[in-house]
Amino acid sequence: MKIWLGASFVDTGQFVELARAAERCGFDTLTLSDHLFYADFASPYPYSRSGRPRWDARTHWPDVWVTIGAMAAVTTSLRFSPNVYIAPARDLFTVAKQVSTAAVLSGDRVTFGVGVGWCKEEYVGTGQDFHTRGRRLDAMLPTLRALWSGETVTLDGLPALSISPTPAGRIPVYVGGDSEAALRRAARLGDGWIGNRIYTEEELDPVLDSLRRHLDDNGRTGAFEIIAPLAVLPDADTYRRFAAKGVTGTLAAPWWLATPEEKARYGEGTLDLKIATMERFAEEVIAKL
């Protein structure tokens, strides 16, 4: 079971030291989320009962690829992934160039976690069509793979083209989302799947059943990563039980489970608290997996 560090809502100035600590503690991947701006969104947020986001205008959403580049410069083995990057809200070449450059600078330590998102306002802001975002992502992913491999690509209205730099290895693509469309996309086009919310066992089982059905329908018999955030207390035996279901990784943000004593000692929201709880998590969980 791989343990990803879920670093959403972290202040931008903490990411570099957080990456150093994550590598030292044995986390497999550090993941961060993608939003372009904050507004009084009319689009309903799908992961809260109120339909309102759980953050406000003061919450940091640093650029995913700039931040990954900075963290890659101070680490050697830690991997990085957005969870997830809303690629259809950008044009093809912006996505291709940013991801390829980050993969090269990190020494092939980038996973492309990608999804279609929920926020129509962000699409309006970038001039992209919100209503065709799924179809456009389906078309985008094979072209991105070709560009990242250094191939020459022919697209309507453009001469044959390629991009540089491109990474030495293949960039894994993990598709996020648990709608049927997202699960089909993951099974057809992805190397893995990332859950987009925290799942109880009862919530996760039908999602895994649907995902397996789509994998079978697409003749997928090889390795396929399943990264599922789990609504369980962190415990090595519990994680091994989910691994038996086919889950290959999960997300953890140990500071969300800080003890009152840790909060009093280090202060809520501080980098010191995050690192202290990560070190405890590494000793109590990661070392036992």
Short mmCIF file of N, CA and C in Angstrom, two decimals, residues 112-244:
data_model
loop_
_atom_site.label_atom_id
_atom_site.label_comp_id
_atom_site.label_asym_id
_atom_site.label_seq_id
_atom_site.Cartn_x
_atom_site.Cartn_y
_atom_site.Cartn_z
N PHE A 112 0.51 12.28 -13.62
CA PHE A 112 -0.49 13.24 -14.10
C PHE A 112 -1.86 12.82 -13.60
N GLY A 113 -2.25 13.36 -12.42
CA GLY A 113 -3.59 13.16 -11.92
C GLY A 113 -4.51 14.18 -12.57
N VAL A 114 -5.56 13.72 -13.23
CA VAL A 114 -6.34 14.61 -14.08
C VAL A 114 -7.82 14.33 -13.95
N GLY A 115 -8.62 15.39 -14.08
CA GLY A 115 -10.07 15.24 -14.05
C GLY A 115 -10.73 16.40 -14.77
N VAL A 116 -12.05 16.37 -14.79
CA VAL A 116 -12.79 17.40 -15.54
C VAL A 116 -13.28 18.53 -14.65
N GLY A 117 -13.31 18.31 -13.32
CA GLY A 117 -13.70 19.39 -12.42
C GLY A 117 -15.19 19.64 -12.38
N TRP A 118 -15.55 20.58 -11.52
CA TRP A 118 -16.96 20.89 -11.26
C TRP A 118 -17.27 22.38 -11.45
N CYS A 119 -16.23 23.22 -11.54
CA CYS A 119 -16.43 24.66 -11.45
C CYS A 119 -16.54 25.30 -12.84
N LYS A 120 -17.75 25.62 -13.25
CA LYS A 120 -17.96 26.22 -14.56
C LYS A 120 -17.26 27.56 -14.67
N GLU A 121 -17.21 28.34 -13.58
CA GLU A 121 -16.62 29.67 -13.64
C GLU A 121 -15.16 29.63 -14.06
N GLU A 122 -14.42 28.59 -13.66
CA GLU A 122 -13.02 28.50 -14.06
C GLU A 122 -12.89 28.27 -15.56
N TYR A 123 -13.79 27.51 -16.13
CA TYR A 123 -13.80 27.32 -17.58
C TYR A 123 -14.13 28.61 -18.31
N VAL A 124 -15.12 29.32 -17.80
CA VAL A 124 -15.47 30.61 -18.40
C VAL A 124 -14.26 31.55 -18.35
N GLY A 125 -13.55 31.53 -17.21
CA GLY A 125 -12.40 32.41 -17.05
C GLY A 125 -11.26 32.13 -18.00
N THR A 126 -11.12 30.88 -18.43
CA THR A 126 -10.04 30.53 -19.35
C THR A 126 -10.52 30.37 -20.80
N GLY A 127 -11.79 30.64 -21.03
CA GLY A 127 -12.31 30.59 -22.39
C GLY A 127 -12.50 29.19 -22.94
N GLN A 128 -12.68 28.21 -22.06
CA GLN A 128 -12.88 26.83 -22.49
C GLN A 128 -14.33 26.42 -22.26
N ASP A 129 -14.80 25.47 -23.04
CA ASP A 129 -16.19 25.04 -22.98
C ASP A 129 -16.39 24.05 -21.83
N PHE A 130 -17.18 24.45 -20.85
CA PHE A 130 -17.44 23.59 -19.69
C PHE A 130 -18.22 22.34 -20.08
N HIS A 131 -19.17 22.48 -21.00
CA HIS A 131 -20.11 21.40 -21.28
C HIS A 131 -19.49 20.28 -22.12
N THR A 132 -18.38 20.53 -22.79
CA THR A 132 -17.71 19.49 -23.58
C THR A 132 -16.42 19.01 -22.91
N ARG A 133 -16.27 19.30 -21.63
CA ARG A 133 -14.98 19.04 -20.98
C ARG A 133 -14.61 17.56 -20.96
N GLY A 134 -15.60 16.69 -20.80
CA GLY A 134 -15.31 15.25 -20.79
C GLY A 134 -14.83 14.76 -22.14
N ARG A 135 -15.54 15.14 -23.20
CA ARG A 135 -15.14 14.72 -24.55
C ARG A 135 -13.77 15.28 -24.91
N ARG A 136 -13.52 16.52 -24.50
CA ARG A 136 -12.23 17.12 -24.84
C ARG A 136 -11.08 16.47 -24.07
N LEU A 137 -11.32 16.07 -22.82
CA LEU A 137 -10.27 15.36 -22.08
C LEU A 137 -10.00 14.00 -22.72
N ASP A 138 -11.06 13.31 -23.15
CA ASP A 138 -10.86 12.03 -23.83
C ASP A 138 -9.98 12.19 -25.07
N ALA A 139 -10.18 13.27 -25.80
CA ALA A 139 -9.36 13.51 -26.99
C ALA A 139 -7.97 14.01 -26.63
N MET A 140 -7.86 14.74 -25.54
CA MET A 140 -6.59 15.34 -25.14
C MET A 140 -5.56 14.31 -24.67
N LEU A 141 -6.01 13.30 -23.92
CA LEU A 141 -5.05 12.40 -23.27
C LEU A 141 -4.17 11.64 -24.26
N PRO A 142 -4.70 11.03 -25.33
CA PRO A 142 -3.79 10.36 -26.27
C PRO A 142 -2.80 11.32 -26.93
N THR A 143 -3.23 12.54 -27.21
CA THR A 143 -2.33 13.51 -27.83
C THR A 143 -1.24 13.94 -26.85
N LEU A 144 -1.60 14.13 -25.59
CA LEU A 144 -0.60 14.45 -24.57
C LEU A 144 0.44 13.35 -24.47
N ARG A 145 0.00 12.11 -24.45
CA ARG A 145 0.95 10.99 -24.37
C ARG A 145 1.92 11.02 -25.55
N ALA A 146 1.39 11.29 -26.74
CA ALA A 146 2.25 11.34 -27.93
C ALA A 146 3.25 12.49 -27.81
N LEU A 147 2.80 13.66 -27.40
CA LEU A 147 3.70 14.80 -27.26
C LEU A 147 4.77 14.55 -26.21
N TRP A 148 4.39 13.95 -25.08
CA TRP A 148 5.36 13.68 -24.01
C TRP A 148 6.40 12.64 -24.42
N SER A 149 6.07 11.81 -25.38
CA SER A 149 7.04 10.80 -25.84
C SER A 149 8.00 11.35 -26.89
N GLY A 150 7.80 12.61 -27.30
CA GLY A 150 8.66 13.22 -28.31
C GLY A 150 8.20 12.97 -29.73
N GLU A 151 7.05 12.35 -29.90
CA GLU A 151 6.55 12.07 -31.25
C GLU A 151 6.16 13.37 -31.96
N THR A 152 6.16 13.31 -33.28
CA THR A 152 5.60 14.37 -34.09
C THR A 152 4.10 14.12 -34.23
N VAL A 153 3.32 15.15 -33.98
CA VAL A 153 1.86 15.03 -33.94
C VAL A 153 1.27 15.93 -35.00
N THR A 154 0.23 15.45 -35.66
CA THR A 154 -0.49 16.25 -36.64
C THR A 154 -1.87 16.57 -36.11
N LEU A 155 -2.19 17.86 -36.04
CA LEU A 155 -3.47 18.31 -35.55
C LEU A 155 -4.11 19.22 -36.59
N ASP A 156 -5.44 19.24 -36.60
CA ASP A 156 -6.15 20.03 -37.60
C ASP A 156 -5.71 21.49 -37.56
N GLY A 157 -5.37 22.03 -38.74
CA GLY A 157 -5.05 23.44 -38.86
C GLY A 157 -3.63 23.81 -38.50
N LEU A 158 -2.81 22.83 -38.11
CA LEU A 158 -1.43 23.10 -37.71
C LEU A 158 -0.47 22.23 -38.50
N PRO A 159 0.76 22.68 -38.68
CA PRO A 159 1.75 21.81 -39.29
C PRO A 159 2.13 20.68 -38.32
N ALA A 160 2.78 19.64 -38.82
CA ALA A 160 3.28 18.59 -37.94
C ALA A 160 4.18 19.22 -36.88
N LEU A 161 4.02 18.81 -35.64
CA LEU A 161 4.70 19.50 -34.54
C LEU A 161 5.12 18.52 -33.46
N SER A 162 6.05 18.98 -32.61
CA SER A 162 6.47 18.23 -31.44
C SER A 162 6.86 19.23 -30.36
N ILE A 163 7.11 18.76 -29.15
CA ILE A 163 7.54 19.64 -28.07
C ILE A 163 8.85 19.12 -27.48
N SER A 164 9.57 20.01 -26.83
CA SER A 164 10.79 19.66 -26.13
C SER A 164 10.95 20.65 -24.97
N PRO A 165 11.41 20.21 -23.79
CA PRO A 165 11.94 18.88 -23.48
C PRO A 165 10.83 17.87 -23.21
N THR A 166 11.18 16.60 -23.34
CA THR A 166 10.28 15.52 -22.97
C THR A 166 11.01 14.56 -22.04
N PRO A 167 10.29 13.92 -21.15
CA PRO A 167 10.94 13.08 -20.14
C PRO A 167 11.48 11.78 -20.74
N ALA A 168 12.42 11.18 -20.02
CA ALA A 168 12.99 9.90 -20.46
C ALA A 168 11.97 8.78 -20.32
N GLY A 169 11.15 8.84 -19.30
CA GLY A 169 10.17 7.79 -19.04
C GLY A 169 8.76 8.22 -19.38
N ARG A 170 7.85 7.27 -19.24
CA ARG A 170 6.44 7.50 -19.51
C ARG A 170 5.78 8.17 -18.31
N ILE A 171 5.02 9.21 -18.54
CA ILE A 171 4.31 9.88 -17.45
C ILE A 171 3.03 9.10 -17.16
N PRO A 172 2.87 8.55 -15.95
CA PRO A 172 1.63 7.84 -15.63
C PRO A 172 0.45 8.81 -15.58
N VAL A 173 -0.68 8.36 -16.08
CA VAL A 173 -1.91 9.15 -16.07
C VAL A 173 -2.91 8.47 -15.16
N TYR A 174 -3.32 9.15 -14.09
CA TYR A 174 -4.33 8.65 -13.17
C TYR A 174 -5.55 9.56 -13.29
N VAL A 175 -6.68 8.98 -13.62
CA VAL A 175 -7.91 9.75 -13.82
C VAL A 175 -8.68 9.83 -12.51
N GLY A 176 -9.12 11.04 -12.16
CA GLY A 176 -9.88 11.24 -10.94
C GLY A 176 -11.37 11.30 -11.18
N GLY A 177 -12.14 11.01 -10.13
CA GLY A 177 -13.59 11.09 -10.21
C GLY A 177 -14.25 9.74 -10.07
N ASP A 178 -15.45 9.71 -9.49
CA ASP A 178 -16.13 8.43 -9.32
C ASP A 178 -17.47 8.36 -10.04
N SER A 179 -17.72 9.28 -10.96
CA SER A 179 -18.89 9.13 -11.83
C SER A 179 -18.62 7.98 -12.81
N GLU A 180 -19.67 7.47 -13.41
CA GLU A 180 -19.48 6.40 -14.38
C GLU A 180 -18.60 6.86 -15.55
N ALA A 181 -18.78 8.12 -15.97
CA ALA A 181 -17.96 8.64 -17.06
C ALA A 181 -16.48 8.67 -16.67
N ALA A 182 -16.20 9.08 -15.43
CA ALA A 182 -14.81 9.14 -14.97
C ALA A 182 -14.22 7.75 -14.85
N LEU A 183 -14.99 6.80 -14.34
CA LEU A 183 -14.49 5.43 -14.19
C LEU A 183 -14.24 4.80 -15.56
N ARG A 184 -15.11 5.05 -16.51
CA ARG A 184 -14.88 4.56 -17.89
C ARG A 184 -13.62 5.18 -18.46
N ARG A 185 -13.43 6.48 -18.23
CA ARG A 185 -12.25 7.17 -18.75
C ARG A 185 -10.97 6.58 -18.14
N ALA A 186 -11.01 6.34 -16.84
CA ALA A 186 -9.84 5.76 -16.17
C ALA A 186 -9.52 4.40 -16.74
N ALA A 187 -10.54 3.57 -16.92
CA ALA A 187 -10.32 2.21 -17.40
C ALA A 187 -9.85 2.19 -18.85
N ARG A 188 -10.30 3.14 -19.63
CA ARG A 188 -9.97 3.15 -21.06
C ARG A 188 -8.66 3.85 -21.35
N LEU A 189 -8.38 4.95 -20.63
CA LEU A 189 -7.26 5.81 -21.00
C LEU A 189 -6.19 5.95 -19.92
N GLY A 190 -6.47 5.50 -18.70
CA GLY A 190 -5.56 5.77 -17.59
C GLY A 190 -4.66 4.60 -17.22
N ASP A 191 -3.64 4.94 -16.45
CA ASP A 191 -2.79 3.94 -15.81
C ASP A 191 -3.25 3.69 -14.39
N GLY A 192 -4.21 4.50 -13.93
CA GLY A 192 -4.72 4.36 -12.58
C GLY A 192 -5.90 5.27 -12.37
N TRP A 193 -6.46 5.18 -11.16
CA TRP A 193 -7.63 5.97 -10.77
C TRP A 193 -7.36 6.59 -9.41
N ILE A 194 -7.83 7.83 -9.22
CA ILE A 194 -7.73 8.52 -7.95
C ILE A 194 -9.14 8.89 -7.49
N GLY A 195 -9.48 8.51 -6.27
CA GLY A 195 -10.76 8.92 -5.71
C GLY A 195 -10.78 10.40 -5.41
N ASN A 196 -11.94 11.01 -5.54
CA ASN A 196 -12.03 12.47 -5.37
C ASN A 196 -12.73 12.87 -4.08
N ARG A 197 -12.94 11.92 -3.17
CA ARG A 197 -13.48 12.25 -1.86
C ARG A 197 -13.00 11.17 -0.88
N ILE A 198 -13.35 11.32 0.38
CA ILE A 198 -12.94 10.34 1.38
C ILE A 198 -14.03 9.29 1.51
N TYR A 199 -13.68 8.01 1.31
CA TYR A 199 -14.66 6.95 1.19
C TYR A 199 -14.71 6.07 2.43
N THR A 200 -15.91 5.79 2.90
CA THR A 200 -16.10 4.67 3.82
C THR A 200 -16.01 3.38 3.00
N GLU A 201 -15.88 2.28 3.69
CA GLU A 201 -15.81 1.01 2.97
C GLU A 201 -17.08 0.76 2.18
N GLU A 202 -18.22 1.12 2.76
CA GLU A 202 -19.50 0.90 2.08
C GLU A 202 -19.62 1.79 0.83
N GLU A 203 -19.02 2.96 0.85
CA GLU A 203 -19.05 3.84 -0.32
C GLU A 203 -18.07 3.39 -1.38
N LEU A 204 -16.93 2.87 -0.95
CA LEU A 204 -15.87 2.53 -1.90
C LEU A 204 -16.17 1.24 -2.66
N ASP A 205 -16.78 0.24 -2.01
CA ASP A 205 -16.97 -1.06 -2.65
C ASP A 205 -17.71 -0.97 -3.98
N PRO A 206 -18.84 -0.26 -4.07
CA PRO A 206 -19.51 -0.19 -5.38
C PRO A 206 -18.70 0.57 -6.43
N VAL A 207 -17.91 1.55 -6.00
CA VAL A 207 -17.04 2.25 -6.95
C VAL A 207 -16.00 1.28 -7.51
N LEU A 208 -15.41 0.47 -6.65
CA LEU A 208 -14.41 -0.51 -7.11
C LEU A 208 -15.07 -1.54 -8.03
N ASP A 209 -16.29 -1.95 -7.71
CA ASP A 209 -16.99 -2.90 -8.58
C ASP A 209 -17.19 -2.30 -9.98
N SER A 210 -17.62 -1.04 -10.04
CA SER A 210 -17.82 -0.39 -11.34
C SER A 210 -16.50 -0.24 -12.08
N LEU A 211 -15.46 0.14 -11.37
CA LEU A 211 -14.16 0.30 -12.00
C LEU A 211 -13.66 -1.02 -12.57
N ARG A 212 -13.81 -2.10 -11.83
CA ARG A 212 -13.38 -3.42 -12.33
C ARG A 212 -14.18 -3.82 -13.56
N ARG A 213 -15.47 -3.51 -13.57
CA ARG A 213 -16.30 -3.84 -14.73
C ARG A 213 -15.83 -3.09 -15.96
N HIS A 214 -15.49 -1.82 -15.80
CA HIS A 214 -15.00 -1.05 -16.94
C HIS A 214 -13.61 -1.53 -17.38
N LEU A 215 -12.78 -1.92 -16.44
CA LEU A 215 -11.47 -2.48 -16.82
C LEU A 215 -11.67 -3.76 -17.62
N ASP A 216 -12.58 -4.62 -17.18
CA ASP A 216 -12.86 -5.86 -17.92
C ASP A 216 -13.40 -5.55 -19.31
N ASP A 217 -14.30 -4.57 -19.38
CA ASP A 217 -14.89 -4.22 -20.68
C ASP A 217 -13.84 -3.72 -21.66
N ASN A 218 -12.77 -3.13 -21.15
CA ASN A 218 -11.71 -2.61 -22.00
C ASN A 218 -10.53 -3.57 -22.13
N GLY A 219 -10.68 -4.78 -21.64
CA GLY A 219 -9.64 -5.79 -21.77
C GLY A 219 -8.38 -5.46 -21.00
N ARG A 220 -8.51 -4.69 -19.91
CA ARG A 220 -7.34 -4.30 -19.13
C ARG A 220 -7.01 -5.40 -18.12
N THR A 221 -5.89 -6.05 -18.29
CA THR A 221 -5.50 -7.14 -17.40
C THR A 221 -4.19 -6.88 -16.69
N GLY A 222 -3.47 -5.82 -17.06
CA GLY A 222 -2.18 -5.53 -16.45
C GLY A 222 -2.32 -4.70 -15.18
N ALA A 223 -1.20 -4.15 -14.74
CA ALA A 223 -1.17 -3.34 -13.53
C ALA A 223 -2.03 -2.09 -13.70
N PHE A 224 -2.76 -1.75 -12.66
CA PHE A 224 -3.62 -0.57 -12.66
C PHE A 224 -3.67 -0.06 -11.24
N GLU A 225 -3.27 1.19 -11.03
CA GLU A 225 -3.20 1.75 -9.69
C GLU A 225 -4.57 2.28 -9.26
N ILE A 226 -4.92 2.01 -8.00
CA ILE A 226 -6.16 2.50 -7.41
C ILE A 226 -5.79 3.26 -6.14
N ILE A 227 -5.92 4.59 -6.19
CA ILE A 227 -5.57 5.46 -5.06
C ILE A 227 -6.87 5.97 -4.45
N ALA A 228 -7.19 5.48 -3.25
CA ALA A 228 -8.49 5.77 -2.65
C ALA A 228 -8.31 6.42 -1.28
N PRO A 229 -8.71 7.67 -1.12
CA PRO A 229 -8.74 8.26 0.23
C PRO A 229 -9.77 7.50 1.08
N LEU A 230 -9.38 7.11 2.30
CA LEU A 230 -10.20 6.22 3.10
C LEU A 230 -10.64 6.88 4.40
N ALA A 231 -11.91 6.71 4.73
CA ALA A 231 -12.46 7.24 5.97
C ALA A 231 -12.25 6.23 7.09
N VAL A 232 -10.99 5.98 7.40
CA VAL A 232 -10.61 5.06 8.47
C VAL A 232 -9.50 5.70 9.28
N LEU A 233 -9.38 5.30 10.53
CA LEU A 233 -8.22 5.74 11.30
C LEU A 233 -6.98 5.05 10.75
N PRO A 234 -5.87 5.78 10.61
CA PRO A 234 -4.68 5.19 9.99
C PRO A 234 -4.14 4.03 10.81
N ASP A 235 -4.04 2.89 10.14
CA ASP A 235 -3.59 1.67 10.81
C ASP A 235 -3.08 0.72 9.73
N ALA A 236 -1.90 0.14 9.95
CA ALA A 236 -1.29 -0.70 8.92
C ALA A 236 -2.16 -1.91 8.59
N ASP A 237 -2.76 -2.55 9.60
CA ASP A 237 -3.60 -3.72 9.33
C ASP A 237 -4.83 -3.35 8.52
N THR A 238 -5.43 -2.18 8.83
CA THR A 238 -6.60 -1.73 8.06
C THR A 238 -6.22 -1.46 6.62
N TYR A 239 -5.09 -0.82 6.40
CA TYR A 239 -4.64 -0.55 5.04
C TYR A 239 -4.37 -1.85 4.28
N ARG A 240 -3.82 -2.85 4.96
CA ARG A 240 -3.58 -4.13 4.28
C ARG A 240 -4.90 -4.78 3.88
N ARG A 241 -5.95 -4.60 4.68
CA ARG A 241 -7.25 -5.16 4.33
C ARG A 241 -7.79 -4.50 3.06
N PHE A 242 -7.61 -3.19 2.92
CA PHE A 242 -8.04 -2.54 1.69
C PHE A 242 -7.16 -2.95 0.51
N ALA A 243 -5.88 -3.21 0.77
CA ALA A 243 -5.00 -3.67 -0.31
C ALA A 243 -5.51 -4.98 -0.88
N ALA A 244 -6.08 -5.83 -0.03
CA ALA A 244 -6.64 -7.10 -0.51
C ALA A 244 -7.82 -6.88 -1.44
#
